[in-house]
Amino acid sequence: MLNWFRRCPSPQRLLEYARRHASVWVARHVQRCPKCRQELERLYQEEELVALWSDRGNDVDESTRTRLLLRCQQVAREVGADQLGDRPPVRTRRNGCHPPAP
Amino acid sequence: MAFEMPSTSATMLSGLRAGQEGAWDRFYAIYAPIAYRFARKRGLGASDCEDVVAIVMRNLLVAFRRGLVVDYSRGRFRNYFRAVVNHAISQQLKRTGRDGELDPQTLAESQPARADREVARLEARELVRLCVEQLKATYPRPRDVVIFERYVIHEEPPARLARLFNVSRARIYAIRHEVLAALKQYMAEQRAEFGMDAEGDSAC
C-alpha cells in the first residue's frame, strides 16, 4: 500500500489531477513528492494560460473589434491632420487660401 | 503567476510616442476592447462605448504626440489609462444625460490598485487572444489546434477524441503539450516585441 503511494503518477494522470483534483492518491502522493509538486506547479501555470484562452465571459465580438480598430485608425488620421497641420489648405477666390477649420 | 505583466511596456510606450503605426495598431488591438468593456460595464450602449473608445484614443494620441511622460511615482501607465477611460465614460454619461448614475462598485474599481489588477488581467487576456489568432493562422498542423481546442478548451474526453481523429490517447496529451509550448513561444515573442518583460523605464 505504501509503495503504491510512493510511485509517481503518469504525466497524463497528473494532468487530469491538475485539471480536476479528482484523485485522492495523487493528492497524497503530491504532498510527499517534490518532483511531482514542481510538475504540478508547471501544469497549474499552463492551466492559467488555458483559462485565458477559453475566457469568453463578457467578451467583445469580432465585428465590434473590427469596428473599434477602424474607428481608432480614423481618430489617428484626424489627430495626425490636426496636430501636424498636414491637412491641405482650402483655396478661396478672394485671398488665395486659409487655414483648415479646427 | 505565469502571465503576470509587471508593467505596460516601456518599449511600446516609446513606440507610441514615436508615432510608430505598428505600435499603435497593437495598442488599439489590446486597449480598445479593454476601454470598450469598461464602458459597457458602466451601462453604456454599444455605440456610446465606441464613442468612449474614440475619445480615449484621441486623448492618448494627443498626449503621446505631445510627448507624454508617465510619472511612475504616481502610478503605472495602467492607472493613467484607467483614469483616461473613466474620464471619457463620465463625458459620455454627461452627453447622454446619465451623469447622475453613479455605481459605487465601479468607483471602487477605479482605485489605483484595483484598476491596475483589472487592466493587467484584461491586458493578459487580450495578449493571449492575439497570440491564439497568430497560432491558428500559422501553426504547421492545424488539425492539432482543433484537437487541442476540443480537448483542452471544450474538455471533450481524450478517449473519444483519440477515436475520432484516429490517434492514440498519448498523442492527444502530446498535442496539448506541443500547442501550449507554441503558444508560450508566441507570447514570449510578443512580450519581447512589446518589451513587456521590462519594468517601465524612467523615460516613460
Coordinates of C-alpha atoms in Angstrom, one line a residue:
Chain A
M1 CA 0.0 0.0 0.0
L2 CA 2.8 2.4 1.0
N3 CA 4.7 1.6 -2.2
W4 CA 1.6 2.4 -4.3
F5 CA 1.5 5.9 -2.8
R6 CA 5.2 6.3 -3.4
R7 CA 5.0 5.6 -7.1
C8 CA 4.8 8.8 -9.2
P9 CA 1.6 9.2 -11.3
S10 CA 1.9 9.2 -15.1
P11 CA 2.1 12.6 -16.7
Q12 CA -1.5 12.1 -18.0
R13 CA -2.8 11.3 -14.6
L14 CA -1.0 14.3 -13.1
L15 CA -2.5 16.5 -15.8
E16 CA -6.0 15.1 -15.1
Y17 CA -5.4 15.8 -11.4
A18 CA -4.3 19.4 -12.2
R19 CA -7.5 19.9 -14.1
R20 CA -10.0 18.2 -11.8
H21 CA -8.4 17.3 -8.4
A22 CA -10.3 14.1 -8.6
S23 CA -7.8 11.6 -7.3
V24 CA -7.1 11.1 -3.6
W25 CA -4.0 9.1 -4.1
V26 CA -2.4 11.6 -6.4
A27 CA -3.2 14.3 -3.9
R28 CA -1.5 12.3 -1.2
H29 CA 1.4 11.5 -3.4
V30 CA 2.0 15.1 -4.4
Q31 CA 2.2 16.1 -0.8
R32 CA 5.2 13.9 -0.4
C33 CA 6.9 14.2 -3.8
P34 CA 8.7 17.4 -4.5
K35 CA 9.3 16.4 -8.2
C36 CA 5.5 15.9 -8.8
R37 CA 4.7 19.1 -6.8
Q38 CA 7.0 21.0 -9.1
E39 CA 5.5 19.4 -12.2
L40 CA 2.0 20.2 -10.9
E41 CA 3.0 23.8 -10.4
R42 CA 4.0 24.0 -14.1
L43 CA 0.7 22.4 -15.1
Y44 CA -1.2 24.9 -13.0
Q45 CA 0.6 27.7 -14.8
E46 CA -0.4 26.1 -18.1
E47 CA -4.0 25.9 -16.9
E48 CA -3.9 29.6 -16.2
L49 CA -3.0 30.2 -19.9
V50 CA -5.7 27.8 -20.9
A51 CA -8.2 29.7 -18.8
L52 CA -7.2 33.0 -20.5
W53 CA -7.6 31.2 -23.9
S54 CA -11.1 30.0 -23.1
D55 CA -12.2 33.1 -21.2
R56 CA -15.2 34.2 -23.2
G57 CA -17.1 35.9 -20.4
N58 CA -18.1 39.4 -21.2
D59 CA -16.1 39.3 -24.4
V60 CA -16.1 41.7 -27.3
D61 CA -17.1 40.1 -30.5
E62 CA -15.1 40.1 -33.7
S63 CA -17.2 42.6 -35.6
T64 CA -17.0 45.0 -32.7
R65 CA -13.3 44.6 -32.6
T66 CA -13.0 45.4 -36.3
R67 CA -15.2 48.5 -35.9
L68 CA -13.1 49.6 -32.9
L69 CA -9.9 49.2 -34.9
L70 CA -11.3 51.2 -37.8
R71 CA -12.6 53.9 -35.5
C72 CA -9.2 54.1 -33.8
Q73 CA -7.4 54.4 -37.1
Q74 CA -9.8 57.1 -38.2
V75 CA -9.2 59.0 -34.9
A76 CA -5.4 58.7 -35.5
R77 CA -5.8 60.2 -39.0
E78 CA -7.8 63.0 -37.6
V79 CA -5.4 63.7 -34.8
G80 CA -2.5 63.4 -37.3
A81 CA -4.0 66.0 -39.5
D82 CA -4.9 68.3 -36.6
Q83 CA -1.5 68.0 -34.9
L84 CA 0.8 68.0 -37.8
G85 CA -1.1 70.6 -39.9
D86 CA -0.9 68.3 -43.0
R87 CA -4.5 69.0 -44.0
P88 CA -4.4 70.6 -47.4
P89 CA -5.2 74.3 -47.3
V90 CA -8.6 75.3 -48.7
R91 CA -8.3 77.8 -51.6
T92 CA -10.8 80.6 -51.8
R93 CA -11.4 83.0 -54.7
R94 CA -10.6 86.2 -52.7
N95 CA -7.5 85.6 -50.7
G96 CA -5.9 82.5 -52.1
C97 CA -6.1 80.2 -49.1
H98 CA -7.0 80.0 -45.4
P99 CA -6.1 77.6 -42.6
P100 CA -8.2 74.5 -42.2
A101 CA -11.1 74.8 -39.8
P102 CA -10.4 73.3 -36.3
Chain B
M1 CA 1.6 33.5 -12.0
A2 CA 2.9 32.7 -15.4
F3 CA 1.4 35.5 -17.4
E4 CA 2.0 38.4 -15.0
M5 CA 2.5 41.6 -16.8
P6 CA 4.8 43.6 -14.5
S7 CA 4.2 46.9 -16.3
T8 CA 2.9 48.2 -19.5
S9 CA 5.7 48.0 -21.9
A10 CA 8.2 50.9 -21.8
T11 CA 9.2 49.9 -25.4
M12 CA 5.6 50.0 -26.5
L13 CA 5.1 53.4 -24.9
S14 CA 8.3 54.7 -26.7
G15 CA 6.8 53.3 -30.0
L16 CA 3.6 55.2 -29.3
R17 CA 5.5 58.4 -28.6
A18 CA 7.5 58.0 -31.8
G19 CA 4.2 57.5 -33.7
Q20 CA 5.1 54.0 -35.0
E21 CA 2.0 52.8 -36.8
G22 CA 2.6 49.1 -35.8
A23 CA 2.9 50.1 -32.2
W24 CA -0.4 52.0 -32.3
D25 CA -2.2 49.2 -34.2
R26 CA -1.2 46.7 -31.5
F27 CA -2.1 49.2 -28.8
Y28 CA -5.6 49.6 -30.3
A29 CA -5.9 45.8 -30.5
I30 CA -5.2 45.4 -26.8
Y31 CA -6.6 48.5 -25.2
A32 CA -9.6 49.4 -27.4
P33 CA -11.5 46.3 -26.3
I34 CA -10.5 47.0 -22.6
A35 CA -11.9 50.6 -22.8
Y36 CA -15.0 49.2 -24.5
R37 CA -15.5 46.6 -21.8
F38 CA -15.2 49.2 -19.0
A39 CA -17.7 51.4 -20.8
R40 CA -20.1 48.5 -21.2
K41 CA -19.7 47.7 -17.6
R42 CA -20.9 51.3 -16.7
G43 CA -24.1 50.6 -18.6
L44 CA -23.4 52.5 -21.8
G45 CA -24.9 51.2 -25.1
A46 CA -22.7 49.8 -27.9
S47 CA -22.4 53.0 -30.0
D48 CA -21.7 55.1 -26.8
C49 CA -19.0 52.7 -25.9
E50 CA -17.4 53.1 -29.3
D51 CA -17.5 56.8 -28.8
V52 CA -15.8 56.3 -25.5
V53 CA -13.0 54.3 -27.2
A54 CA -12.6 57.1 -29.8
I55 CA -12.4 59.7 -27.0
V56 CA -9.8 57.6 -25.1
M57 CA -7.7 57.0 -28.2
R58 CA -7.9 60.7 -29.3
N59 CA -6.8 61.8 -25.8
L60 CA -4.0 59.3 -25.7
L61 CA -2.8 60.1 -29.3
V62 CA -2.7 63.8 -28.5
A63 CA -0.9 63.1 -25.2
F64 CA 1.7 60.9 -26.8
R65 CA 2.2 63.3 -29.7
R66 CA 2.9 66.0 -27.1
G67 CA 5.5 63.6 -25.5
L68 CA 3.5 62.2 -22.6
V69 CA 5.8 61.0 -19.9
V70 CA 4.3 58.6 -17.4
D71 CA 5.1 59.7 -13.9
Y72 CA 5.8 56.3 -12.3
S73 CA 6.0 57.8 -8.8
R74 CA 2.2 58.5 -9.2
G75 CA 1.3 55.2 -10.8
R76 CA 1.8 53.0 -13.8
F77 CA 0.5 53.5 -17.3
R78 CA -2.4 51.3 -16.5
N79 CA -3.6 53.7 -13.8
Y80 CA -3.2 56.6 -16.2
F81 CA -5.1 54.6 -18.9
R82 CA -7.9 53.7 -16.5
A83 CA -8.2 57.4 -15.5
V84 CA -8.5 58.4 -19.1
V85 CA -11.1 55.8 -19.7
N86 CA -13.1 56.9 -16.6
H87 CA -12.9 60.5 -17.7
A88 CA -14.2 59.5 -21.2
I89 CA -17.0 57.5 -19.7
S90 CA -18.1 60.4 -17.5
Q91 CA -18.0 62.7 -20.5
Q92 CA -20.2 60.2 -22.4
L93 CA -22.6 59.8 -19.5
K94 CA -23.0 63.6 -19.3
R95 CA -23.5 63.8 -23.1
T96 CA -26.3 61.2 -22.8
G97 CA -27.8 62.8 -19.7
R98 CA -27.0 59.9 -17.4
D99 CA -24.2 61.5 -15.3
G100 CA -26.3 61.1 -12.2
E101 CA -26.0 57.3 -12.4
L102 CA -23.0 56.5 -10.2
D103 CA -22.3 52.9 -9.2
P104 CA -20.2 52.7 -6.0
Q105 CA -18.8 49.4 -7.2
T106 CA -17.3 50.9 -10.4
L107 CA -16.0 53.8 -8.3
A108 CA -14.2 51.3 -6.1
E109 CA -12.8 49.7 -9.2
S110 CA -11.2 52.9 -10.2
Q111 CA -8.9 52.9 -7.2
P112 CA -5.4 52.6 -8.4
A113 CA -4.6 49.1 -7.0
R114 CA -7.8 47.6 -8.3
A115 CA -7.6 49.4 -11.6
D116 CA -4.1 48.1 -12.1
R117 CA -5.1 44.5 -11.4
E118 CA -8.2 44.7 -13.6
V119 CA -6.4 46.3 -16.5
A120 CA -3.5 43.8 -16.1
R121 CA -5.9 40.9 -16.2
L122 CA -7.6 42.2 -19.3
E123 CA -4.2 43.0 -20.9
A124 CA -3.1 39.4 -20.4
R125 CA -6.4 38.1 -21.9
E126 CA -6.0 40.3 -25.0
L127 CA -2.4 39.3 -25.4
V128 CA -3.4 35.6 -25.3
R129 CA -6.1 36.3 -27.8
L130 CA -3.7 37.9 -30.2
C131 CA -1.3 35.0 -29.8
V132 CA -4.0 32.4 -30.3
E133 CA -5.0 34.2 -33.5
Q134 CA -1.4 34.1 -34.6
L135 CA -1.1 30.5 -33.6
K136 CA -4.2 29.4 -35.5
A137 CA -3.0 31.2 -38.6
T138 CA 0.5 29.8 -38.6
Y139 CA 0.6 26.5 -36.7
P140 CA 2.0 23.9 -39.1
R141 CA -0.6 21.2 -38.1
P142 CA -4.0 22.9 -38.0
R143 CA -5.7 19.7 -37.1
D144 CA -3.7 19.6 -33.8
V145 CA -5.1 23.0 -32.9
V146 CA -8.6 21.7 -33.5
I147 CA -7.8 18.6 -31.3
F148 CA -6.3 20.9 -28.6
E149 CA -9.3 23.2 -28.5
R150 CA -11.7 20.2 -28.3
Y151 CA -9.7 18.5 -25.6
V152 CA -8.4 21.4 -23.5
I153 CA -10.9 24.3 -24.1
H154 CA -14.1 22.3 -24.6
E155 CA -13.0 19.4 -22.3
E156 CA -14.0 16.6 -24.6
P157 CA -12.8 13.2 -23.3
P158 CA -9.4 12.3 -24.7
A159 CA -10.6 8.7 -25.5
R160 CA -13.3 10.0 -27.7
L161 CA -11.0 12.4 -29.5
A162 CA -8.5 9.7 -30.0
R163 CA -11.1 7.5 -31.7
L164 CA -12.5 10.4 -33.7
F165 CA -9.1 11.6 -35.0
N166 CA -7.6 8.2 -35.2
V167 CA -4.7 9.0 -32.9
S168 CA -3.5 7.5 -29.6
R169 CA -4.5 9.0 -26.3
A170 CA -0.8 9.6 -25.6
R171 CA -0.8 11.7 -28.8
I172 CA -3.7 13.8 -27.5
Y173 CA -1.6 14.7 -24.4
A174 CA 1.4 15.3 -26.6
I175 CA -0.6 17.7 -28.7
R176 CA -1.7 19.6 -25.6
H177 CA 2.0 20.0 -24.7
E178 CA 3.1 21.0 -28.2
V179 CA 0.3 23.6 -28.8
L180 CA 0.9 25.2 -25.4
A181 CA 4.6 25.3 -26.0
A182 CA 4.0 27.0 -29.3
L183 CA 1.6 29.5 -27.6
K184 CA 4.2 30.2 -24.9
Q185 CA 6.7 30.9 -27.7
Y186 CA 4.3 33.3 -29.4
M187 CA 3.7 35.0 -26.1
A188 CA 7.4 35.4 -25.4
E189 CA 7.9 36.9 -28.9
Q190 CA 5.0 39.3 -28.4
R191 CA 6.3 40.3 -25.0
A192 CA 9.8 40.8 -26.4
E193 CA 8.4 42.9 -29.2
F194 CA 6.3 44.9 -26.8
G195 CA 9.2 45.0 -24.3
M196 CA 6.8 43.5 -21.7
D197 CA 9.4 41.9 -19.6
A198 CA 11.0 45.2 -18.7
E199 CA 9.7 47.4 -15.9
G200 CA 8.8 50.8 -17.0
D201 CA 11.8 52.9 -17.6
S202 CA 12.2 56.4 -16.3
A203 CA 11.9 57.8 -19.8
C204 CA 8.2 56.8 -19.9

